[in-house]
Coordinates of C-alpha atoms in Angstrom, one line a residue:
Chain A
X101 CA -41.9 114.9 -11.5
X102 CA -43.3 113.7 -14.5
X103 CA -41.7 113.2 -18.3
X104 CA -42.5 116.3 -20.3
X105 CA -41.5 115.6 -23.3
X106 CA -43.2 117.5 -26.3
X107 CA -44.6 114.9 -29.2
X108 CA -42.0 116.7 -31.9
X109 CA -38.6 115.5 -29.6
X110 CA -40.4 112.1 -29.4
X111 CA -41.0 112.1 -33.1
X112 CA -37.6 113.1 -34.0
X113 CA -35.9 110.7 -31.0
X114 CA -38.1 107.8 -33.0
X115 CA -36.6 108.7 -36.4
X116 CA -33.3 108.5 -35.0
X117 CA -33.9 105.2 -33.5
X118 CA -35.3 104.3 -36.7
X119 CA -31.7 105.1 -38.6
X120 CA -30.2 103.7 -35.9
X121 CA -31.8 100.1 -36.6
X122 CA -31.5 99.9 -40.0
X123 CA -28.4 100.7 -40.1
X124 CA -27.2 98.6 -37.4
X125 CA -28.9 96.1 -39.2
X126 CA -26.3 96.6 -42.4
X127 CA -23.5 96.7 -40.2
X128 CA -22.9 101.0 -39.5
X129 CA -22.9 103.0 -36.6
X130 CA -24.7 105.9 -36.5
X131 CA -23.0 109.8 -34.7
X132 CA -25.6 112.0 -33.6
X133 CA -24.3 115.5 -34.1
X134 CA -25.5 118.5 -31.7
X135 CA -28.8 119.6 -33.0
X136 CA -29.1 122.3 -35.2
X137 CA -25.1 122.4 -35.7
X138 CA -25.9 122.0 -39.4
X139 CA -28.9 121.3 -41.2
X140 CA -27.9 117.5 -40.9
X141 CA -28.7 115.4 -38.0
X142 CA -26.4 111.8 -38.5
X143 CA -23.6 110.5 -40.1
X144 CA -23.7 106.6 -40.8
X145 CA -20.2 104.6 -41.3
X146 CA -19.3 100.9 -41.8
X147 CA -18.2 100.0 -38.5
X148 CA -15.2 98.0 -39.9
X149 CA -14.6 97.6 -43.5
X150 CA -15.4 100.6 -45.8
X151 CA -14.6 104.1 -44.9
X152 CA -17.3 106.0 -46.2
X153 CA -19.5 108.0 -44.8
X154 CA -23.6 108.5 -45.6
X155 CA -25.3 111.5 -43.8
X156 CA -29.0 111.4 -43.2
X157 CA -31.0 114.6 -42.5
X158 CA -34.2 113.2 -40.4
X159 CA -37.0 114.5 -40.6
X160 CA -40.8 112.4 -38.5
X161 CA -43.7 113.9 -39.1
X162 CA -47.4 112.2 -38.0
X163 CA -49.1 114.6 -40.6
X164 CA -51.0 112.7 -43.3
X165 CA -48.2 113.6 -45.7
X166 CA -48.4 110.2 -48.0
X167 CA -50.4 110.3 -51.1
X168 CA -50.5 109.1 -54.6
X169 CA -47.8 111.4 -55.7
X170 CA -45.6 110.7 -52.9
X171 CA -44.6 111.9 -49.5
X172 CA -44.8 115.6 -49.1
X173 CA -42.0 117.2 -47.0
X174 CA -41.9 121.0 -46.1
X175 CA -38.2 121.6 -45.5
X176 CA -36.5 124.9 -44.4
X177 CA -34.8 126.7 -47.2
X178 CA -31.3 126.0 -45.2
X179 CA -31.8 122.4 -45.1
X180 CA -32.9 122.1 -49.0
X181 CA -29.9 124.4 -49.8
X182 CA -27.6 122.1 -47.5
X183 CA -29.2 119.0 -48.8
X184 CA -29.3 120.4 -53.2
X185 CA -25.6 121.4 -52.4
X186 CA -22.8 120.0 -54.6
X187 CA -19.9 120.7 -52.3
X188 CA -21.2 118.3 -50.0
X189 CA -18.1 116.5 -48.9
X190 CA -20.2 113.6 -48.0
X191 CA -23.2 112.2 -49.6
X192 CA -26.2 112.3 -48.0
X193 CA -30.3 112.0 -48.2
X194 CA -33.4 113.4 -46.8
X195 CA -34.9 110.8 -44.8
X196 CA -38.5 111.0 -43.5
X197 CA -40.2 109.4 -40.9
X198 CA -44.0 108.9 -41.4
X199 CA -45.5 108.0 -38.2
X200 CA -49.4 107.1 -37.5
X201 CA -52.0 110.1 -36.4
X202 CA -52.4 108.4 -32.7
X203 CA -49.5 108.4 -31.0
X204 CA -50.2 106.0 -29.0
X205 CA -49.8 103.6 -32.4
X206 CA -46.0 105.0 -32.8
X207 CA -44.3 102.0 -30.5
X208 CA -45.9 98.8 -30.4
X209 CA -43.6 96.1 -27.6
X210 CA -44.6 92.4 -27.1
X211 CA -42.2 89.3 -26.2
X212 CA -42.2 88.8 -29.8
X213 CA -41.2 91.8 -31.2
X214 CA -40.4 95.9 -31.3
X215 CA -42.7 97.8 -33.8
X216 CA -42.0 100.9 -35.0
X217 CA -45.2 101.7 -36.9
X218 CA -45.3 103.0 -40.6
X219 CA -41.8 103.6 -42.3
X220 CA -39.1 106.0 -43.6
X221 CA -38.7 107.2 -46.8
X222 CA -35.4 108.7 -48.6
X223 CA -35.0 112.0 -50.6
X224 CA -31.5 112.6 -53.0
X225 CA -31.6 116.2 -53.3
X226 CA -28.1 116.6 -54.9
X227 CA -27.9 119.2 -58.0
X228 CA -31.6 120.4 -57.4
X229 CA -32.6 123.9 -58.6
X230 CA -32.4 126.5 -56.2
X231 CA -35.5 128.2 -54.8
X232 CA -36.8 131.9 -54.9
X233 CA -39.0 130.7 -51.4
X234 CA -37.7 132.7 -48.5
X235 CA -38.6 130.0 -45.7
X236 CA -39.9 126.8 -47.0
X237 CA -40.0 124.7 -49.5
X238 CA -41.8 121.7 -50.5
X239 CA -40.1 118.7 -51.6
X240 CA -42.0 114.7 -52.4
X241 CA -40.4 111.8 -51.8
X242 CA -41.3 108.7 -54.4
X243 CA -43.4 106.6 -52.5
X244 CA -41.1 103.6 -53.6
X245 CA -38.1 105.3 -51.9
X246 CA -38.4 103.1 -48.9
X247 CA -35.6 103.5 -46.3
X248 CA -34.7 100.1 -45.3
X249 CA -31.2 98.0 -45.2
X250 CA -31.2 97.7 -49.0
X251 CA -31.5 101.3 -49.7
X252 CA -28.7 102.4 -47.4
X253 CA -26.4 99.7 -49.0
X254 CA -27.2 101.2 -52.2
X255 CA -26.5 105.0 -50.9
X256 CA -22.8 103.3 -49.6
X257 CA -21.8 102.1 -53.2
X258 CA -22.9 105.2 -54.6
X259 CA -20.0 106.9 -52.2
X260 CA -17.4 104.2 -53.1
X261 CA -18.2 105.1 -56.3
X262 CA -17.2 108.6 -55.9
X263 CA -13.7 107.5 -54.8
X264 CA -11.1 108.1 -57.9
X265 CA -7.4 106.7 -56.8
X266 CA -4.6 109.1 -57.9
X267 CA -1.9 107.8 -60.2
X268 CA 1.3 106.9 -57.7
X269 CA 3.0 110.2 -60.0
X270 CA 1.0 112.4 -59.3
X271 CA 1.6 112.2 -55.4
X272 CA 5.0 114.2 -54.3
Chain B
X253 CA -18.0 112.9 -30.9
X254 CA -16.6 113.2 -27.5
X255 CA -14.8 116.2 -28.2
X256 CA -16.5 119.3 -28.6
X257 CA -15.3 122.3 -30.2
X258 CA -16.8 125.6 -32.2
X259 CA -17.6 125.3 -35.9
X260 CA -16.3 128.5 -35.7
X261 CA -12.8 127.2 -34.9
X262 CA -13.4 124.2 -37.4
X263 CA -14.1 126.2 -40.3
X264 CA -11.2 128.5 -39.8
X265 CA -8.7 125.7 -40.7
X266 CA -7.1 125.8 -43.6
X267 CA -7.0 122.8 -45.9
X268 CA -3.8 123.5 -48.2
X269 CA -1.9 123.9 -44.6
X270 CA -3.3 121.1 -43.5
X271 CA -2.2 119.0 -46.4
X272 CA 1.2 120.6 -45.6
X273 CA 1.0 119.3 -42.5
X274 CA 0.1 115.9 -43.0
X275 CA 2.6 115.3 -46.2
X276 CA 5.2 116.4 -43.4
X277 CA 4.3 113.3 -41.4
X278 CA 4.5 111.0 -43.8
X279 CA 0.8 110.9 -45.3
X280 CA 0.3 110.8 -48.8
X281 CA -2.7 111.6 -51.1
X282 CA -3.7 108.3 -52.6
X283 CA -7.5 109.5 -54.0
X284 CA -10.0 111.9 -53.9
X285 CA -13.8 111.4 -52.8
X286 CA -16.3 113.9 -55.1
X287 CA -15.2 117.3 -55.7
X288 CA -13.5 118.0 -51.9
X289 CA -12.8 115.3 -50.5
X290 CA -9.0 114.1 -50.8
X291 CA -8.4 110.9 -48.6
X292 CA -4.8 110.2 -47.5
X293 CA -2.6 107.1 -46.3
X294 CA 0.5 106.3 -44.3
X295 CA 2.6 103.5 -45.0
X296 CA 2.6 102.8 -41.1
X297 CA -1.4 103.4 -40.6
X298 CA -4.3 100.9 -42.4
X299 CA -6.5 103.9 -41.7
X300 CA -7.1 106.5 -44.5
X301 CA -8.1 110.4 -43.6
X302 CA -10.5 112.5 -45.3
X303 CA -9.1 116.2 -45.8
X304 CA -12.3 118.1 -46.9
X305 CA -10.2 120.9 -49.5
X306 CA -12.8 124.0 -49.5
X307 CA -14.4 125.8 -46.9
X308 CA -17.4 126.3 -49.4
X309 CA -18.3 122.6 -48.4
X310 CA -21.6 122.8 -45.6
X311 CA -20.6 119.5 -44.1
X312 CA -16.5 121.2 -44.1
X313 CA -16.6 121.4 -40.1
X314 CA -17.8 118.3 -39.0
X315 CA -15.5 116.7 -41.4
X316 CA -12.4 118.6 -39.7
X317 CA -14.0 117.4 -36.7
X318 CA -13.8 113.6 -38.2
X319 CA -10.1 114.7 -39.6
X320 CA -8.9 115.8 -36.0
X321 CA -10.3 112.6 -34.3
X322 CA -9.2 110.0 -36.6
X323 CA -5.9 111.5 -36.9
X324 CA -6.0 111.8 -33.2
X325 CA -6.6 108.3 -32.9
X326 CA -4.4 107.2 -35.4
X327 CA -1.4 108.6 -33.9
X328 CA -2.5 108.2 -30.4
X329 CA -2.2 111.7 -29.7
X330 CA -4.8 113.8 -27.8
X331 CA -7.4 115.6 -30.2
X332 CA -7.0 118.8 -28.9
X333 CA -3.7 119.0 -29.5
X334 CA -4.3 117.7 -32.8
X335 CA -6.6 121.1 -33.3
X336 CA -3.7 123.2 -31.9
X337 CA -1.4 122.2 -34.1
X338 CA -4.2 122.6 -37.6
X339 CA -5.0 126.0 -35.6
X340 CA -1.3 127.1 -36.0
X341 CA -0.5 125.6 -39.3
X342 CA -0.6 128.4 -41.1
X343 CA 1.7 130.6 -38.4
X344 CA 5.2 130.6 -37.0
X345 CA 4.8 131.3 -33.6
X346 CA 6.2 134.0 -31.3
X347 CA 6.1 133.7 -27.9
X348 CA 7.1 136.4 -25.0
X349 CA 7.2 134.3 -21.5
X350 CA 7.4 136.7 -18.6
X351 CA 8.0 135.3 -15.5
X352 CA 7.1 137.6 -13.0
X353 CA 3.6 136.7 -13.1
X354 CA 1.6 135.2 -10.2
X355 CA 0.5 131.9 -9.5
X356 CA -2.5 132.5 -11.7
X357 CA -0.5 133.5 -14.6
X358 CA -1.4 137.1 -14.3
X359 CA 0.7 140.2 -15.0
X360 CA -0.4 143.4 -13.8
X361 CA -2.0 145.4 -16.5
X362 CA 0.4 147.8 -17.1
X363 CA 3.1 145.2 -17.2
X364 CA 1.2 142.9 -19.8
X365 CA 0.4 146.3 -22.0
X366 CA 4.1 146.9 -22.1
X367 CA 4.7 143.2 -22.9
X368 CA 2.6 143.5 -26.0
X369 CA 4.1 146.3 -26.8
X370 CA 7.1 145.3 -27.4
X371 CA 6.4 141.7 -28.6
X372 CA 5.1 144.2 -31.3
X373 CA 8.1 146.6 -32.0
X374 CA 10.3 143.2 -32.0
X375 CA 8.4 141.3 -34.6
X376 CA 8.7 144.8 -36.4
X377 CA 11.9 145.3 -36.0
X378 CA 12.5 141.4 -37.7
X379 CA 10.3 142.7 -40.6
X380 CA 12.1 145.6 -41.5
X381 CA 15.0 143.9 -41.4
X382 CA 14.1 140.7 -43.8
X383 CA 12.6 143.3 -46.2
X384 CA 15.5 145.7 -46.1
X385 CA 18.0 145.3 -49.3
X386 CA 21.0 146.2 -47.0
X387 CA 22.0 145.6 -43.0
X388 CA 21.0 148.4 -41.0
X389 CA 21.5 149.4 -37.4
X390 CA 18.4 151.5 -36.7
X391 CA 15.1 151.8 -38.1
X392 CA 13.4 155.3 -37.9
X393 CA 10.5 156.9 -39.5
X394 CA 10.7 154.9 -43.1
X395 CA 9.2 151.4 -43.3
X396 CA 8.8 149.3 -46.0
X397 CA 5.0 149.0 -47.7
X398 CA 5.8 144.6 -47.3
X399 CA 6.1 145.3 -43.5
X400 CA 3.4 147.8 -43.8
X401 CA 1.2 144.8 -44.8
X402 CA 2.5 142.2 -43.3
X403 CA 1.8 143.7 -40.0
X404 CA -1.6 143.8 -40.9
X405 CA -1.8 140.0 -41.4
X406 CA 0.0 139.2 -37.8
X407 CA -2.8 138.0 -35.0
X408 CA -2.4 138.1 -31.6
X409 CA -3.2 134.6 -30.6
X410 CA -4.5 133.2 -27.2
X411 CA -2.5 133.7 -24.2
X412 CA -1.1 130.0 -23.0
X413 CA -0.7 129.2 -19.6
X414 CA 2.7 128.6 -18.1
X415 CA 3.6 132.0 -16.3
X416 CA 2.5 134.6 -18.7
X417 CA 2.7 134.0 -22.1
X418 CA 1.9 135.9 -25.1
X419 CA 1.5 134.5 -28.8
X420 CA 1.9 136.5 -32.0
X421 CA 0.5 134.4 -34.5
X422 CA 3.2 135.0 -37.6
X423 CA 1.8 134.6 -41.2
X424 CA 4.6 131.8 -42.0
X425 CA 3.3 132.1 -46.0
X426 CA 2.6 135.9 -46.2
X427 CA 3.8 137.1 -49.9
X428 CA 3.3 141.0 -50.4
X429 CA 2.1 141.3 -54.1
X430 CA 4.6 141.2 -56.4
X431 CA 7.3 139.8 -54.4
X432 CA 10.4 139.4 -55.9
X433 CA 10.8 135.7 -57.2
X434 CA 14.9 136.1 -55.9
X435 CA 13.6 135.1 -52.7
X436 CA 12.6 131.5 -52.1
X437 CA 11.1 132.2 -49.1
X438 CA 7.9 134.0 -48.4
X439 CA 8.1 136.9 -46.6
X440 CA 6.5 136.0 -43.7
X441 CA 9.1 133.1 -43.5
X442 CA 11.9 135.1 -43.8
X443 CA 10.5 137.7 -40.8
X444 CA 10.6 134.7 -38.6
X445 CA 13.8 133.3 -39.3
X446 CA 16.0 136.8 -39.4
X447 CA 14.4 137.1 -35.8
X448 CA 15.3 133.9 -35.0
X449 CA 19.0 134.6 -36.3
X450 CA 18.5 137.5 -34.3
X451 CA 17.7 136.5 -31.2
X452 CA 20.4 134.0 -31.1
X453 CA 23.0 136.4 -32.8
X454 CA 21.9 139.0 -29.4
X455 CA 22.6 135.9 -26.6
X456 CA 26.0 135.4 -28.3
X457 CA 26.1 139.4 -28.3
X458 CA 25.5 139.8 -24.4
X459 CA 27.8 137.0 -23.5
X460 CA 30.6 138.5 -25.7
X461 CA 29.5 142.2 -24.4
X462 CA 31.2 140.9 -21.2
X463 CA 34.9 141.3 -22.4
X464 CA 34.5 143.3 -26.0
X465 CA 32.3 145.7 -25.0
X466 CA 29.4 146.4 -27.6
X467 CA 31.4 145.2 -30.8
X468 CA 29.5 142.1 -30.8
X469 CA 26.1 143.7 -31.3
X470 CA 27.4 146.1 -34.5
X471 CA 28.4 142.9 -35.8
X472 CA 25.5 141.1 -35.3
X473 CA 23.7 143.2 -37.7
X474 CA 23.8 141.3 -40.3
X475 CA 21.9 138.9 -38.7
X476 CA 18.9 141.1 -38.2
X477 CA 20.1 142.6 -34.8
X478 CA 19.1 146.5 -34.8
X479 CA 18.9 149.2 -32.2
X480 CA 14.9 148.4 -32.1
X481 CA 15.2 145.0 -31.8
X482 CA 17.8 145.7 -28.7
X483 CA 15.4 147.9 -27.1
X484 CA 12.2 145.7 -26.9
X485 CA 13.9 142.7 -25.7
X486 CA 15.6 145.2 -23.3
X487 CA 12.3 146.6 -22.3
X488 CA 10.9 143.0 -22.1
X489 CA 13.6 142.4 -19.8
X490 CA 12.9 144.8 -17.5
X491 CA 9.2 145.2 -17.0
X492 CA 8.9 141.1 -17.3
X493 CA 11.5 140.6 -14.3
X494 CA 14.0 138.5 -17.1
X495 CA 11.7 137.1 -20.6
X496 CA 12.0 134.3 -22.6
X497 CA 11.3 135.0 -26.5
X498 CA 11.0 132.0 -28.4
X499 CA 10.1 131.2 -32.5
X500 CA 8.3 128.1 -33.3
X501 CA 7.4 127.0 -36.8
X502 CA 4.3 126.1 -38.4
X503 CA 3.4 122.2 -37.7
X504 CA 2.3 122.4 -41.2
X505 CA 6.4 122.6 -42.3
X506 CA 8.9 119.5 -41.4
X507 CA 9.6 119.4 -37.9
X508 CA 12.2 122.1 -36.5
X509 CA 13.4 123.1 -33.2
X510 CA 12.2 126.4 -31.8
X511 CA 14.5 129.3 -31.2
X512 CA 14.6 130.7 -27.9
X513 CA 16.1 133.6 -25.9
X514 CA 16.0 133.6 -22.0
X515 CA 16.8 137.4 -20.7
X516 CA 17.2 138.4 -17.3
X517 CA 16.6 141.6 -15.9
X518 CA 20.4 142.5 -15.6
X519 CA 20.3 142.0 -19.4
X520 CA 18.4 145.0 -19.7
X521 CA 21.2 147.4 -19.1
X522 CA 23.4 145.6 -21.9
X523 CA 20.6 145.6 -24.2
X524 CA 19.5 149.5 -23.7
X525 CA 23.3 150.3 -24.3
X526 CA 23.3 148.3 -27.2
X527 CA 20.3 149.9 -28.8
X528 CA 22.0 153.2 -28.1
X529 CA 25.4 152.5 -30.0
X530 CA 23.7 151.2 -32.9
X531 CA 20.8 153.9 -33.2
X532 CA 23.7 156.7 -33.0
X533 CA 25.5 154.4 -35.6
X534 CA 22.8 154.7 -38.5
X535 CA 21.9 157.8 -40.0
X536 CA 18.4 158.8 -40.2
X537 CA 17.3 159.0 -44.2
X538 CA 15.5 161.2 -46.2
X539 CA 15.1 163.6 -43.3
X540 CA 13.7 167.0 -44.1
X541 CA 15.0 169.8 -41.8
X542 CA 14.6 173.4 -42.2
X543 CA 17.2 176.1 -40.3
X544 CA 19.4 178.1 -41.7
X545 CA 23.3 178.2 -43.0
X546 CA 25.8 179.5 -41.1
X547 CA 29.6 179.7 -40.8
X548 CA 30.6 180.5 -44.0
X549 CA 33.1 182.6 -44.0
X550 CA 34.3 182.5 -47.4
X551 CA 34.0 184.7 -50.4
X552 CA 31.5 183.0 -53.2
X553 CA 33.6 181.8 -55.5
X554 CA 36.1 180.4 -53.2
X555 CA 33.2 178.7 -51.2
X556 CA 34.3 175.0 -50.6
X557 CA 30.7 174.0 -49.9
X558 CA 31.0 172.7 -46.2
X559 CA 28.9 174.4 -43.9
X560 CA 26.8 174.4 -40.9
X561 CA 23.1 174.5 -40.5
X562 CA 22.1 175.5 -37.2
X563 CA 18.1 173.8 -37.2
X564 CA 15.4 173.0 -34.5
X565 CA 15.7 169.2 -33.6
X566 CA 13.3 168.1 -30.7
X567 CA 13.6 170.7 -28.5
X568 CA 17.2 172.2 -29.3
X569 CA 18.4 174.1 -32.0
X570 CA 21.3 171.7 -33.3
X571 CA 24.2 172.6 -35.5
X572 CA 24.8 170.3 -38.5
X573 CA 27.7 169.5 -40.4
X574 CA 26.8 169.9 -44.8
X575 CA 29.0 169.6 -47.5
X576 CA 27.1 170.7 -50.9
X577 CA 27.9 169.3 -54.3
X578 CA 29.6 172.4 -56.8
X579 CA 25.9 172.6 -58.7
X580 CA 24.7 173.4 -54.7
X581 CA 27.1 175.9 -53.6
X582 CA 26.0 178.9 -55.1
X583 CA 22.3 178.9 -54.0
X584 CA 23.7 177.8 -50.4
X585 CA 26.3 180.5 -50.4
X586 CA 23.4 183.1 -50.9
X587 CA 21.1 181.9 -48.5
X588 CA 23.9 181.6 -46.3
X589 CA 24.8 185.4 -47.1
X590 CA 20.9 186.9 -46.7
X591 CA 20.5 184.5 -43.6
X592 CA 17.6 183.1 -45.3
X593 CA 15.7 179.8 -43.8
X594 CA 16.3 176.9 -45.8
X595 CA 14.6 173.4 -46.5
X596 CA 17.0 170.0 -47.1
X597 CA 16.1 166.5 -47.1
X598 CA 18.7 164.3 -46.5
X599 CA 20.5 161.5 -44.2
X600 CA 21.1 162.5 -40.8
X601 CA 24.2 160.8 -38.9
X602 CA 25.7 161.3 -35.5
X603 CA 29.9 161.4 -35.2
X604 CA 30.3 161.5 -31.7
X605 CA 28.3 164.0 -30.2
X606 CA 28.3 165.8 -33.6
X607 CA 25.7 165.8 -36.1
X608 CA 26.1 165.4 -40.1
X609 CA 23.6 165.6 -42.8
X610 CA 24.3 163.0 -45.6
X611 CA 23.6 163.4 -49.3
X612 CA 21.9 166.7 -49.3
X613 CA 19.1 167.1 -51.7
X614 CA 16.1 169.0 -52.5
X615 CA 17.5 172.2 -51.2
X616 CA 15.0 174.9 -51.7
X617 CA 14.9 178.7 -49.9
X618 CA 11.9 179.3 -47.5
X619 CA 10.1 182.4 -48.8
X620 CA 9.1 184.3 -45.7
X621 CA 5.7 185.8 -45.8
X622 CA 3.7 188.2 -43.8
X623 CA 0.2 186.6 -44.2
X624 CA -0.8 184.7 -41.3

């Protein structure tokens, strides 16, 4: 029997992949939780060292979505409310996957290398507005938001930074 | 994750009895992360834990679920008992073992109806008794608006396996509005322990019932022994073939041994006679009866005010010992005189076989009428 496999669960196995290696690459592991549990799809955390935590809502599209303003991204209302939400426990970003029209171009595999084609890009939504849409909205992602190792560094010492140690009084 | 569980179990827990439950075991709160995130240590661990503190959070169940398994592995402990014990934290535990269930744990259906029944009446019974200003015997009619509510907040919880076992799920920090800061407990706490004083005050009871008759139980009531409390573990006794009735405290306080009662079904007889002396010991207050005065047989101004009121109770028509106050007399003498039906609240007490109605009040003449 052959693989069936629609294009969408391929384009969203790819963006975890994606996660996956970058963040592999800066030294995290990444936990897949059950799909639609919650609007968000990983959490990354230092596999020794630091113990915070960055969550990633992924999102692959093969749409021509990039343009001069940015990359456009139509997100469900319960994912931009999840993602604008200040009561967020953990920090976490709207990562996109742009992948090529043919998807024949989305995995390229030599003895030289693994090529995942195109690239990711990252979305803070924290403290935006709310929305009067009933289904979708529209968000665009700075073309210069890349999501590479760098980036996801940065998105870890923005959660240190959220750490404030209590006075040794104040504990009982 | 390896483990799964519902976010609908996850987002149940509650943080504050949680916290509780980890400053019992020696974890401290050494920062906070954002707005509700606060990360604890243990001078024995290197690991820190994340406790998210509100519900309102959209990530709060997956970060219970991180809680549960870092804690888990932390303390070498299996996870889901972990989640049983967060689960509980907020409750003192009741459980009602039967053992006459089959190899499956099952109880015929009548059987485990009665169980819960009674599991029920005794939890009540421990209520009425922490809220009560004053020892009493029996309760009857009358209940207190903080066991009122409390016993809206108590939850059935899952059966457990091990023969048949039932769970009352006891609200351990259940305050009734404006309770009375002379109590350092909450009310729910003090329910659980007066039936845990209770239930160990009624093993003494039985094994003293042996040479001093029922003695023992009259003065175990102090310790939150009544005539209801007698009778469900009695009736638990017999329909379960023996129980076991046990009190276990929320994980989220300091570690404490449960309380536990193992009856048999020869218990049952001791325990039915018990409820029967002390339920014939305590009057029933503020009772309104209606009948009419008899067997005076004095002249009205040498009336002494005792008399008898011969009323319906059940199906008998009873005679009750009265004595009425001076300001009474006259308005009993005349009813008593033009046989007239008369209404009187008051406390109702058993002297023997005899019947007595304490502090009469609110005495009033029942006009007859001929409209239908």
């Amino acid at each position: 029997m052959p693989i069936t496999t629609s294009d969408n669960d391929i384009k969203e196995r790819l963006s975890i992949a994606f996660a996956t290696a970058v963040a592999a690459r800066a030294g995290c592991m990444l936990v897949e939780w059950p799909k639609d549990k919650q609007s968000l799809d990983v959490t990354l955390r230092p596999i020794s060292g630091s113990s915070e935590i960055v969550e990633l809502q992924l999102k692959a599209t093969s749409q021509d979505v990039v343009s001069e303003a940015g990359v456009g991204v139509e997100l469900p209302i319960k994912n931009y409310n999840d993602l604008r939400s200040e009561d967020a426990a953990a920090p976490r970003y709207l990562v996109a996957l742009v992948l090529p029209d043919d998807a024949t171009l989305w995995l390229a595999q030599d003895a030289e290398q693994l090529l995942l084609k195109r690239c990711a890009y990252w979305l803070d939504l924290r403290g935006m507005p709310p929305t009067i849409n009933r289904k979708t909205i529209s968000v665009t992602i700075p073309t210069s938001n890349i999501f590479d190792v760098q980036s996801l560094l940065g998105m870890f010492e923005i959660a240190e930074g959220m750490r404030r140690q209590r006075p040794e009084s104040r504990d009982e | 994750m390896s483990e799964e569980w519902s976010d609908a179990v996850l987002a149940a827990l509650s943080p504050r009895d949680i916290a509780s439950y980890l400053k019992m075991r020696g974890w401290r709160h050494v920062a906070d992360h954002g707005r509700v995130i606060a990360i604890f240590a243990h001078a024995d661990q290197t690991e820190e834990l994340r406790l998210p503190v509100t519900a309102k959070s959209p990530d709060f169940a997956r970060r219970m679920h991180e809680l549960v398994i870092n804690l888990a592995n932390s303390t070498e402990t299996n996870p889901r008992e972990i989640l049983t014990d967060f689960t509980l934290a907020p409750f003192d535990v009741v459980r009602v073992r039967s053992p006459d269930a089959d190899d499956y744990g099952s109880v015929r259906l009548e059987d485990g109806l009665d169980l819960h029944y009674e599991a029920r009446n005794l939890v009540i019974a421990a209520a009425n008794a922490a809220a009560s200003p004053e020892p009493r015997k029996s309760w009857r009619g009358r209940r207190f608006d903080e066991v009122t509510d409390y016993r809206a907040n108590v939850r059935l919880g899952q059966t457990e396996h091990g023969s048949f076992v039932l769970t009352v799920l006891s609200p351990w920090n259940y305050a009734p509005a404006g309770q009375s800061f002379s109590f350092s407990e909450t009310f729910g706490r003090r329910v659980t322990k007066t039936l845990s004083s209770a239930l160990a005050a009624t093993e003494q009871a039985i094994r003293q019932s042996v040479s001093d008759g029922m003695a023992p139980f009259l003065e175990a009531v102090p310790l939150g022994v009544s005539a209801n409390l007698c009778q469900a573990l009695a009736n638990l006794a017999r329909e379960g073939g023996g129980a076991d009735v046990s009190v276990s405290w929320s994980p989220s306080g300091p570690p404490q041994a449960p309380v536990t009662i193992s009856l048999r079904r020869e218990d049952a007889g001791t325990l039915t006679e018990a409820a029967k002396e002390l339920g014939a010991q305590e009057p029933d207050v503020g009772v309104l009866i209606e009948g009419k005065i008899t067997q005076i047989a004095e002249a009205a101004e040498q009336f002494s005010g005792d008399a008898v009121l011969e009323a319906p109770l059940g199906n008998l028509v009873r005679k009750i010992a009265v004595t009425f106050s001076p300001s009474e007399r006259e308005l009993v003498w005349q009813a008593g005189h033009d046989k007239s039906w008369v209404k009187i609240v008051g406390d109702l007490a058993r002297e023997g076989r005899r019947l007595r109605l304490l502090n009469p009040r609110d005495i009033s003449i029942i006009e007859p009428t001929e409209e239908e």
